[in-house]
Amino acid sequence: MAGADGAGELLRARGIPLMAPETALEGLRAALEREETATAFAAVDWDRFAPAFSVSRSGALLDDLPDARRAARTGAGPARADALRERLAGLPADEQSRILLELVRTHAADALGHRTPDGVRATTAFKDLGFDSMASLTLRNRLNEATGLTLATTVVFDHATAAALAGQLRAELLPDGGTAGTALADLDRLEAAVDSTAPGDQTRTRVVARLRTLLWKWDQPDEAPGGDALTSASDDEIFDILNKELGIS
């Protein structure tokens, strides 16, 4: 069922490949025979799923699963960094900041030996939290692995709180403020919306016409002769022109 609308590819990319029906039914049968009331039965590619799952959390939920623990904590740096960048792309600025702050707090807590990030306040100086040179270096190394960045060895001293350090991570990971990622994400959503309409649908025709107009405008040099009239036209005027060209009433 998941493969019917393209969801299968999305799940597979995130480490949850589609399961063969016979395998799924066998799992259901086993769960029913054991009268389990809370059972999770899934095919999981841990090398993909675990790094993404633990991007901004400790991953303690997976600690009892050896394969997941291995994938989340060893040899998964590049995959984890890619998952973080993919997750941030297209999100609003405040959500990006929240995710990165949680990332810093989680790794800061680990560097200090805490089980949870609750004791790492966003605006409390690292030195007041008990950070020394060794803890600072540990935090820096873990953030390098999580983000794919090459942070300075003094980054924790240069950005003295979790909030300040999260802000620095956002500036380095998203130098354009994430606008490029947002634009691409919007295009993906537009593509999915247009794909869901019938070829003769009026909305589809108007969207396609608008995209052709935008491409024409963006492809023109600023000094293109005759381009000013169409470039300065309103949306309604552009649609009137295109409707006449396309024979749409």
PDB file of C-alpha atoms in Angstrom, residues 74-211:
ATOM      1  CA  THR A  74      30.077   4.242  15.059  1.00  0.00           C
ATOM      2  CA  GLY A  75      30.982   4.972  11.464  1.00  0.00           C
ATOM      3  CA  ALA A  76      27.825   6.989  10.817  1.00  0.00           C
ATOM      4  CA  GLY A  77      29.211  10.521  10.934  1.00  0.00           C
ATOM      5  CA  PRO A  78      28.699  11.485   7.255  1.00  0.00           C
ATOM      6  CA  ALA A  79      25.229   9.904   7.127  1.00  0.00           C
ATOM      7  CA  ARG A  80      24.248  11.678  10.332  1.00  0.00           C
ATOM      8  CA  ALA A  81      25.499  15.034   9.051  1.00  0.00           C
ATOM      9  CA  ASP A  82      23.631  14.597   5.763  1.00  0.00           C
ATOM     10  CA  ALA A  83      20.478  13.691   7.682  1.00  0.00           C
ATOM     11  CA  LEU A  84      20.799  16.844   9.783  1.00  0.00           C
ATOM     12  CA  ARG A  85      21.220  19.119   6.760  1.00  0.00           C
ATOM     13  CA  GLU A  86      18.290  17.439   5.018  1.00  0.00           C
ATOM     14  CA  ARG A  87      16.139  17.850   8.099  1.00  0.00           C
ATOM     15  CA  LEU A  88      16.949  21.544   8.470  1.00  0.00           C
ATOM     16  CA  ALA A  89      16.361  22.393   4.808  1.00  0.00           C
ATOM     17  CA  GLY A  90      13.015  24.041   4.277  1.00  0.00           C
ATOM     18  CA  LEU A  91      12.176  24.478   7.970  1.00  0.00           C
ATOM     19  CA  PRO A  92      11.305  27.894   9.433  1.00  0.00           C
ATOM     20  CA  ALA A  93      14.202  29.705  11.098  1.00  0.00           C
ATOM     21  CA  ASP A  94      12.847  29.243  14.625  1.00  0.00           C
ATOM     22  CA  GLU A  95      12.472  25.492  14.102  1.00  0.00           C
ATOM     23  CA  GLN A  96      16.021  25.257  12.721  1.00  0.00           C
ATOM     24  CA  SER A  97      17.291  27.088  15.800  1.00  0.00           C
ATOM     25  CA  ARG A  98      15.311  24.820  18.135  1.00  0.00           C
ATOM     26  CA  ILE A  99      16.713  21.655  16.548  1.00  0.00           C
ATOM     27  CA  LEU A 100      20.293  22.920  16.672  1.00  0.00           C
ATOM     28  CA  LEU A 101      19.924  24.095  20.272  1.00  0.00           C
ATOM     29  CA  GLU A 102      18.651  20.653  21.248  1.00  0.00           C
ATOM     30  CA  LEU A 103      21.596  19.121  19.388  1.00  0.00           C
ATOM     31  CA  VAL A 104      24.088  21.268  21.331  1.00  0.00           C
ATOM     32  CA  ARG A 105      22.367  20.629  24.664  1.00  0.00           C
ATOM     33  CA  THR A 106      22.270  16.871  24.057  1.00  0.00           C
ATOM     34  CA  HIS A 107      25.967  16.607  23.193  1.00  0.00           C
ATOM     35  CA  ALA A 108      26.934  19.029  25.967  1.00  0.00           C
ATOM     36  CA  ALA A 109      25.116  16.827  28.460  1.00  0.00           C
ATOM     37  CA  ASP A 110      26.910  13.743  27.088  1.00  0.00           C
ATOM     38  CA  ALA A 111      30.281  15.503  27.379  1.00  0.00           C
ATOM     39  CA  LEU A 112      29.545  16.260  31.028  1.00  0.00           C
ATOM     40  CA  GLY A 113      28.361  12.726  31.728  1.00  0.00           C
ATOM     41  CA  HIS A 114      24.684  13.621  32.200  1.00  0.00           C
ATOM     42  CA  ARG A 115      21.992  11.199  31.076  1.00  0.00           C
ATOM     43  CA  THR A 116      19.663  13.943  29.805  1.00  0.00           C
ATOM     44  CA  PRO A 117      20.145  17.520  28.509  1.00  0.00           C
ATOM     45  CA  ASP A 118      17.831  18.946  31.179  1.00  0.00           C
ATOM     46  CA  GLY A 119      20.743  20.345  33.165  1.00  0.00           C
ATOM     47  CA  VAL A 120      22.176  22.258  30.200  1.00  0.00           C
ATOM     48  CA  ARG A 121      20.358  25.570  30.093  1.00  0.00           C
ATOM     49  CA  ALA A 122      20.424  27.484  26.826  1.00  0.00           C
ATOM     50  CA  THR A 123      21.771  30.719  28.323  1.00  0.00           C
ATOM     51  CA  THR A 124      24.047  29.383  31.063  1.00  0.00           C
ATOM     52  CA  ALA A 125      27.759  29.750  30.313  1.00  0.00           C
ATOM     53  CA  PHE A 126      29.534  26.466  29.581  1.00  0.00           C
ATOM     54  CA  LYS A 127      32.139  27.256  32.251  1.00  0.00           C
ATOM     55  CA  ASP A 128      29.348  27.553  34.825  1.00  0.00           C
ATOM     56  CA  LEU A 129      28.026  24.170  33.755  1.00  0.00           C
ATOM     57  CA  GLY A 130      31.382  22.595  34.634  1.00  0.00           C
ATOM     58  CA  PHE A 131      33.091  22.529  31.239  1.00  0.00           C
ATOM     59  CA  ASP A 132      36.853  22.199  31.269  1.00  0.00           C
ATOM     60  CA  SER A 133      39.254  21.874  28.321  1.00  0.00           C
ATOM     61  CA  MET A 134      38.619  18.146  27.920  1.00  0.00           C
ATOM     62  CA  ALA A 135      34.827  18.469  27.999  1.00  0.00           C
ATOM     63  CA  SER A 136      34.998  21.374  25.547  1.00  0.00           C
ATOM     64  CA  LEU A 137      37.081  19.344  23.113  1.00  0.00           C
ATOM     65  CA  THR A 138      34.706  16.394  23.457  1.00  0.00           C
ATOM     66  CA  LEU A 139      31.721  18.606  22.675  1.00  0.00           C
ATOM     67  CA  ARG A 140      33.490  20.132  19.696  1.00  0.00           C
ATOM     68  CA  ASN A 141      34.403  16.705  18.276  1.00  0.00           C
ATOM     69  CA  ARG A 142      30.870  15.391  18.683  1.00  0.00           C
ATOM     70  CA  LEU A 143      29.392  18.437  16.993  1.00  0.00           C
ATOM     71  CA  ASN A 144      31.878  18.046  14.128  1.00  0.00           C
ATOM     72  CA  GLU A 145      30.665  14.476  13.629  1.00  0.00           C
ATOM     73  CA  ALA A 146      26.989  15.405  13.925  1.00  0.00           C
ATOM     74  CA  THR A 147      27.126  18.384  11.562  1.00  0.00           C
ATOM     75  CA  GLY A 148      29.923  17.553   9.130  1.00  0.00           C
ATOM     76  CA  LEU A 149      31.528  20.899   9.965  1.00  0.00           C
ATOM     77  CA  THR A 150      35.125  21.500  11.017  1.00  0.00           C
ATOM     78  CA  LEU A 151      34.688  23.667  14.073  1.00  0.00           C
ATOM     79  CA  ALA A 152      37.612  25.443  15.720  1.00  0.00           C
ATOM     80  CA  THR A 153      39.048  23.829  18.826  1.00  0.00           C
ATOM     81  CA  THR A 154      38.102  26.986  20.712  1.00  0.00           C
ATOM     82  CA  VAL A 155      34.486  27.048  19.497  1.00  0.00           C
ATOM     83  CA  VAL A 156      33.061  26.362  22.962  1.00  0.00           C
ATOM     84  CA  PHE A 157      35.059  29.234  24.433  1.00  0.00           C
ATOM     85  CA  ASP A 158      34.247  31.531  21.517  1.00  0.00           C
ATOM     86  CA  HIS A 159      30.503  30.878  21.889  1.00  0.00           C
ATOM     87  CA  ALA A 160      30.028  30.604  25.619  1.00  0.00           C
ATOM     88  CA  THR A 161      26.444  29.276  25.866  1.00  0.00           C
ATOM     89  CA  ALA A 162      24.419  26.555  24.191  1.00  0.00           C
ATOM     90  CA  ALA A 163      22.226  29.180  22.523  1.00  0.00           C
ATOM     91  CA  ALA A 164      25.226  31.071  21.150  1.00  0.00           C
ATOM     92  CA  LEU A 165      26.859  27.881  19.889  1.00  0.00           C
ATOM     93  CA  ALA A 166      23.619  26.743  18.237  1.00  0.00           C
ATOM     94  CA  GLY A 167      23.456  30.109  16.488  1.00  0.00           C
ATOM     95  CA  GLN A 168      26.974  29.631  15.172  1.00  0.00           C
ATOM     96  CA  LEU A 169      26.100  26.153  13.875  1.00  0.00           C
ATOM     97  CA  ARG A 170      23.091  27.556  12.037  1.00  0.00           C
ATOM     98  CA  ALA A 171      25.218  30.304  10.478  1.00  0.00           C
ATOM     99  CA  GLU A 172      27.733  27.755   9.183  1.00  0.00           C
ATOM    100  CA  LEU A 173      25.255  25.087   8.112  1.00  0.00           C
ATOM    101  CA  LEU A 174      22.827  27.526   6.482  1.00  0.00           C
ATOM    102  CA  PRO A 175      24.811  30.552   5.307  1.00  0.00           C
ATOM    103  CA  ASP A 176      21.882  31.673   3.128  1.00  0.00           C
ATOM    104  CA  GLY A 177      19.464  31.378   6.032  1.00  0.00           C
ATOM    105  CA  GLY A 178      18.047  28.189   4.550  1.00  0.00           C
ATOM    106  CA  THR A 179      16.259  30.004   1.731  1.00  0.00           C
ATOM    107  CA  ALA A 180      17.698  27.709  -0.938  1.00  0.00           C
ATOM    108  CA  GLY A 181      16.493  24.644   0.953  1.00  0.00           C
ATOM    109  CA  THR A 182      13.092  26.253   1.448  1.00  0.00           C
ATOM    110  CA  ALA A 183      12.745  27.010  -2.264  1.00  0.00           C
ATOM    111  CA  LEU A 184      13.652  23.450  -3.228  1.00  0.00           C
ATOM    112  CA  ALA A 185      11.253  22.025  -0.648  1.00  0.00           C
ATOM    113  CA  ASP A 186       8.498  24.257  -2.028  1.00  0.00           C
ATOM    114  CA  LEU A 187       9.225  22.983  -5.532  1.00  0.00           C
ATOM    115  CA  ASP A 188       8.979  19.397  -4.289  1.00  0.00           C
ATOM    116  CA  ARG A 189       5.577  20.128  -2.767  1.00  0.00           C
ATOM    117  CA  LEU A 190       4.441  21.841  -5.967  1.00  0.00           C
ATOM    118  CA  GLU A 191       5.562  18.874  -8.050  1.00  0.00           C
ATOM    119  CA  ALA A 192       3.620  16.477  -5.825  1.00  0.00           C
ATOM    120  CA  ALA A 193       0.515  18.683  -6.016  1.00  0.00           C
ATOM    121  CA  VAL A 194       0.635  18.949  -9.816  1.00  0.00           C
ATOM    122  CA  ASP A 195       1.271  15.207 -10.188  1.00  0.00           C
ATOM    123  CA  SER A 196      -1.924  14.542  -8.260  1.00  0.00           C
ATOM    124  CA  THR A 197      -4.068  16.437 -10.802  1.00  0.00           C
ATOM    125  CA  ALA A 198      -5.398  15.110 -14.084  1.00  0.00           C
ATOM    126  CA  PRO A 199      -3.657  16.215 -17.315  1.00  0.00           C
ATOM    127  CA  GLY A 200      -6.670  18.271 -18.422  1.00  0.00           C
ATOM    128  CA  ASP A 201      -7.329  19.850 -15.042  1.00  0.00           C
ATOM    129  CA  GLN A 202      -7.676  23.665 -15.187  1.00  0.00           C
ATOM    130  CA  THR A 203      -5.457  24.157 -12.123  1.00  0.00           C
ATOM    131  CA  ARG A 204      -2.718  22.019 -13.632  1.00  0.00           C
ATOM    132  CA  THR A 205      -2.864  24.001 -16.872  1.00  0.00           C
ATOM    133  CA  ARG A 206      -2.596  27.327 -15.053  1.00  0.00           C
ATOM    134  CA  VAL A 207       0.300  26.149 -12.874  1.00  0.00           C
ATOM    135  CA  VAL A 208       2.215  24.834 -15.894  1.00  0.00           C
ATOM    136  CA  ALA A 209       1.607  28.102 -17.743  1.00  0.00           C
ATOM    137  CA  ARG A 210       2.794  30.125 -14.763  1.00  0.00           C
ATOM    138  CA  LEU A 211       5.958  28.066 -14.440  1.00  0.00           C
TER     139      LEU A 211
END
